[in-house]
Short mmCIF file of C-alpha atoms in Angstrom, two decimals:
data_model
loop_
_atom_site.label_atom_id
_atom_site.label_comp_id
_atom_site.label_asym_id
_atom_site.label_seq_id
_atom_site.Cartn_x
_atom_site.Cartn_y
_atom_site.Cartn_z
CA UNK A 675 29.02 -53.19 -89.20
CA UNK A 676 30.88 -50.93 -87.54
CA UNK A 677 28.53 -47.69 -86.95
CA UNK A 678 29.92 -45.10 -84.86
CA UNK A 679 27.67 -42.27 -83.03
CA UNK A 680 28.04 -39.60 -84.46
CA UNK A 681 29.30 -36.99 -82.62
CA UNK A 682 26.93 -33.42 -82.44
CA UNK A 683 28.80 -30.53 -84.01
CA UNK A 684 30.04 -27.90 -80.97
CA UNK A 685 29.26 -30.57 -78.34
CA UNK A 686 32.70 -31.35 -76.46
CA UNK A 687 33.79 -35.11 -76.08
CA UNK A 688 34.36 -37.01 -73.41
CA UNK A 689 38.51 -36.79 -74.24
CA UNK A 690 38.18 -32.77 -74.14
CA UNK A 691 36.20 -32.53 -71.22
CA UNK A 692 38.43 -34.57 -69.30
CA UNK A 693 41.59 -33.10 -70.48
CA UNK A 694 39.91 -29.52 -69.50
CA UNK A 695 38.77 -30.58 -66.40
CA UNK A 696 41.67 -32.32 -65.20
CA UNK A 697 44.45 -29.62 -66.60
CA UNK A 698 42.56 -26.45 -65.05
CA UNK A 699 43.61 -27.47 -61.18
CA UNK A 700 46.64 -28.20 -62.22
CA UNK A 701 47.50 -25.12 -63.68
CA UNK A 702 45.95 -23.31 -61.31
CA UNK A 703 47.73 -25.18 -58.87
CA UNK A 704 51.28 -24.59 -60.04
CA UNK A 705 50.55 -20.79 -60.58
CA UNK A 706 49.80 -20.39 -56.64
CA UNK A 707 52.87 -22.77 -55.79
CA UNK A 708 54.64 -20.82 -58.20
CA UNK A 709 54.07 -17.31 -56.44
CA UNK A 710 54.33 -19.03 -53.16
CA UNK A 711 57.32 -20.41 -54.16
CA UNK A 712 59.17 -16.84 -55.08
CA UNK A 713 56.66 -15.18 -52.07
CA UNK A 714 59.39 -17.52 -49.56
CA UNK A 715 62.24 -17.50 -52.27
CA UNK A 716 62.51 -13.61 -51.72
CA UNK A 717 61.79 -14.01 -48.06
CA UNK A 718 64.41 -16.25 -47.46
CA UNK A 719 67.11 -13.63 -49.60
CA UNK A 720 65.79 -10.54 -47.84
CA UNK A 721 66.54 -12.29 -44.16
CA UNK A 722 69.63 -13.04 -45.01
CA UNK A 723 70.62 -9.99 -47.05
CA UNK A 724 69.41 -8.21 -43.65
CA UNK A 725 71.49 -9.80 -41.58
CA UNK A 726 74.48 -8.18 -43.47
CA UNK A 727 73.12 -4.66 -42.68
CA UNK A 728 73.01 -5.26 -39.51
CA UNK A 729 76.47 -6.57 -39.15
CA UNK A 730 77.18 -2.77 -41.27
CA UNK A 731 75.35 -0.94 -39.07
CA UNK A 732 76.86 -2.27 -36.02
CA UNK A 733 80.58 -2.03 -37.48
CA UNK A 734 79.51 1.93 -38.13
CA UNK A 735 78.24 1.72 -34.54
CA UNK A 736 81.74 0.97 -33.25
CA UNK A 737 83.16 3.95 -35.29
CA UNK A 738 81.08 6.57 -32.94
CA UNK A 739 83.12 8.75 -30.37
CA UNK A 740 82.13 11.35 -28.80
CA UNK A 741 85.11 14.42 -29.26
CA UNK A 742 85.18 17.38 -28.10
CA UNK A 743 81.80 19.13 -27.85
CA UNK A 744 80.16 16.59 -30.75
CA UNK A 745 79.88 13.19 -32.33
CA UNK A 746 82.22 12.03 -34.28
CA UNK A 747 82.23 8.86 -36.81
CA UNK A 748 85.53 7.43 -38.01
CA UNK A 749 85.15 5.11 -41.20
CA UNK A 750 88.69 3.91 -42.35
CA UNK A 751 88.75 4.31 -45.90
CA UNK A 752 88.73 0.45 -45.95
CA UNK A 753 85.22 0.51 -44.37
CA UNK A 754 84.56 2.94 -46.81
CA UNK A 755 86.03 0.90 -50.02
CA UNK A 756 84.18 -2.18 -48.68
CA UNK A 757 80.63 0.07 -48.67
CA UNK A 758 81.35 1.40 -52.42
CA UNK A 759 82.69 -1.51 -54.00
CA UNK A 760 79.65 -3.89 -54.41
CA UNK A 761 79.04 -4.81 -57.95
CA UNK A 762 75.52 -4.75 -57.83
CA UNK A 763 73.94 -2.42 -55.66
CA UNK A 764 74.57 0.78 -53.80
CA UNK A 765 75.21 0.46 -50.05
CA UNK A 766 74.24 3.99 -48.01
CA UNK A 767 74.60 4.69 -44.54
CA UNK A 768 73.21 7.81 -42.09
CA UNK A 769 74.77 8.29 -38.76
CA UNK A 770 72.41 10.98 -36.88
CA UNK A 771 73.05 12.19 -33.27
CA UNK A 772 70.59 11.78 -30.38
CA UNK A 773 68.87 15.00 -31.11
CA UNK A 774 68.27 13.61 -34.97
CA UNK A 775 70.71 15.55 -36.21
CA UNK A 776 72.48 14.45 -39.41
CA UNK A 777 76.34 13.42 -37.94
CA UNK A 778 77.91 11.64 -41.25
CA UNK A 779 76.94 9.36 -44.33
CA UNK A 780 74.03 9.63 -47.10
CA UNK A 781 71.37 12.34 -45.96
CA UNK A 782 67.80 12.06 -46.01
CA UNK A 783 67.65 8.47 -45.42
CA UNK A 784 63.96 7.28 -44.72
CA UNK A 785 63.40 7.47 -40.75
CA UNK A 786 62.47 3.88 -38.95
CA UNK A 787 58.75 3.50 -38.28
CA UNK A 788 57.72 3.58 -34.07
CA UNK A 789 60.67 3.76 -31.74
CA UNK A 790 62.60 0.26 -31.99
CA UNK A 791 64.50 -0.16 -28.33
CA UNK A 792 68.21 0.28 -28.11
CA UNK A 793 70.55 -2.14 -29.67
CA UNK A 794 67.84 -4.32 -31.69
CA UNK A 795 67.61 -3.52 -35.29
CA UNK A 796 64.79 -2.75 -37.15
CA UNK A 797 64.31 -3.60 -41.21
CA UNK A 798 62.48 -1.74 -43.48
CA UNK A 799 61.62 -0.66 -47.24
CA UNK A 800 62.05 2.70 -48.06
CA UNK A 801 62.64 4.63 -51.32
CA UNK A 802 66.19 6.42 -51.67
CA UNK A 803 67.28 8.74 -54.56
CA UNK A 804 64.59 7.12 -56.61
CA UNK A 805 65.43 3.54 -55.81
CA UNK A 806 63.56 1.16 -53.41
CA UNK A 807 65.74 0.34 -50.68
CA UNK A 808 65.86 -2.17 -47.50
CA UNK A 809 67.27 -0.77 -44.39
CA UNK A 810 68.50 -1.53 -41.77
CA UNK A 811 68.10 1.13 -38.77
CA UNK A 812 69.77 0.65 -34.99
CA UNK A 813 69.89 2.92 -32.10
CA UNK A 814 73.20 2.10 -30.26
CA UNK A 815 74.83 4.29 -27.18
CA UNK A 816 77.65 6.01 -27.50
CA UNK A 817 80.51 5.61 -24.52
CA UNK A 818 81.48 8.87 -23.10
CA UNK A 819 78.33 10.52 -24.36
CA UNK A 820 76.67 13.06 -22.03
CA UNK A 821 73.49 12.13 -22.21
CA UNK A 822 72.18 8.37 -21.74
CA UNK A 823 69.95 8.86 -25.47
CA UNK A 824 71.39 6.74 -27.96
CA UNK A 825 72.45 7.95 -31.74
CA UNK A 826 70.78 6.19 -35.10
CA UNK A 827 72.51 4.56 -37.69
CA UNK A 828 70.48 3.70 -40.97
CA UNK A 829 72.52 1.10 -43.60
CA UNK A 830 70.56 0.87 -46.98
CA UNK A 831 71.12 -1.04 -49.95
CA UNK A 832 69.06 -1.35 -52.99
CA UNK A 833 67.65 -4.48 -54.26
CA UNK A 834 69.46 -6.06 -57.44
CA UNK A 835 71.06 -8.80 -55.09
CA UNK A 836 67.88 -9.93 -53.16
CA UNK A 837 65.73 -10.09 -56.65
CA UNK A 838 68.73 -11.99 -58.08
CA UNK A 839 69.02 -14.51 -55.38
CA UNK A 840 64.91 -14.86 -55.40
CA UNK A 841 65.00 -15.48 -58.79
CA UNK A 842 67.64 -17.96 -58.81
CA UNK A 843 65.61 -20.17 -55.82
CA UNK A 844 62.68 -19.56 -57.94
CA UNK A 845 63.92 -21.14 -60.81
CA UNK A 846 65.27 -23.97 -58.86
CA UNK A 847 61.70 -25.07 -57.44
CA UNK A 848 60.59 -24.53 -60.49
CA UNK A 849 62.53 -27.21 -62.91
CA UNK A 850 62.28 -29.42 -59.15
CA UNK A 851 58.44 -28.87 -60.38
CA UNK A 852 58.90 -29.75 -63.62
CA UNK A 853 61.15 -32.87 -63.03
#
């Protein structure tokens, strides 16, 4: 005859403890690639989504005279279009003097943290009229200005396109994971 053991009630078999034992890492596994995956996905967006602010803020750079007894910043209403027409976020920019004094743009954009040298930018996250915000924040001279202290210009965005484009990476490494 064929006599099977019998198999205790609530004790696991061999099959299930396998399956169990062998699915946990791999879950686990593909949850951390997962949120290392996105971790670099929106890494790799936010670089190169600050690389355009920088190219605005230097643009709005090139707009700064000094006239008269002040500073001055001259934004063809082409520059101007070009900052209000993106479809999915809101561009702002601050121009302020070398005293810190608000000159043109969006006010009350969030300050850069320490004191970033002349000419290199410096990106960070800030929070603007209730919206996170990356920005993008360069000190550049000013020819013919007075004194040798360079003004600030700040170029903010908000986020939609840099979540967007993480997303979309995302999803691509994970049906490459899947395949």
């Amino acid at each position: 005859g064929g006599r099977t053991a019998a198999h205790p009630p609530g004790k696991a078999t061999l099959h299930q403890q396998l399956v169990v034992s062998l699915l946990a890492p791999i879950v686990l596994v593909t949850l951390v690639s997962s949120v290392v995956s996105y971790y670099y996905a929106f890494n790799f967006a936010t670089l190169a989504y600050d690389y355009s602010l920088f190219e605005t803020a230097l643009d709005v750079s090139r707009q700064a005279r000094i006239e008269g007894s002040g500073l001055h910043v001259d934004l063809p209403r082409a520059a101007l279009d070009m900052l209000e027409s993106d479809t999915h976020d809101r561009i702002y920019y601050m121009v302020s003097d070398a005293k810190g004094m608000f000159v043109a743009g969006h006010r009350g954009l969030p300050l850069p943290p320490g004191n970033p040298a002349p000419g290199k930018p410096i990106y960070y996250d800030g929070s603007y009229r209730a919206s996170p915000v990356r920005i993008a924040a360069l000190y550049s001279p000013v020819v013919g200005a007075p004194d040798e202290d360079p003004i600030l210009i700040q170029v903010a965005e908000t986020l939609n396109k840099r979540h967007a484009l993480a997303n979309k990476l995302w999803d691509d490494c994970k049906a490459w994971y899947m395949a």
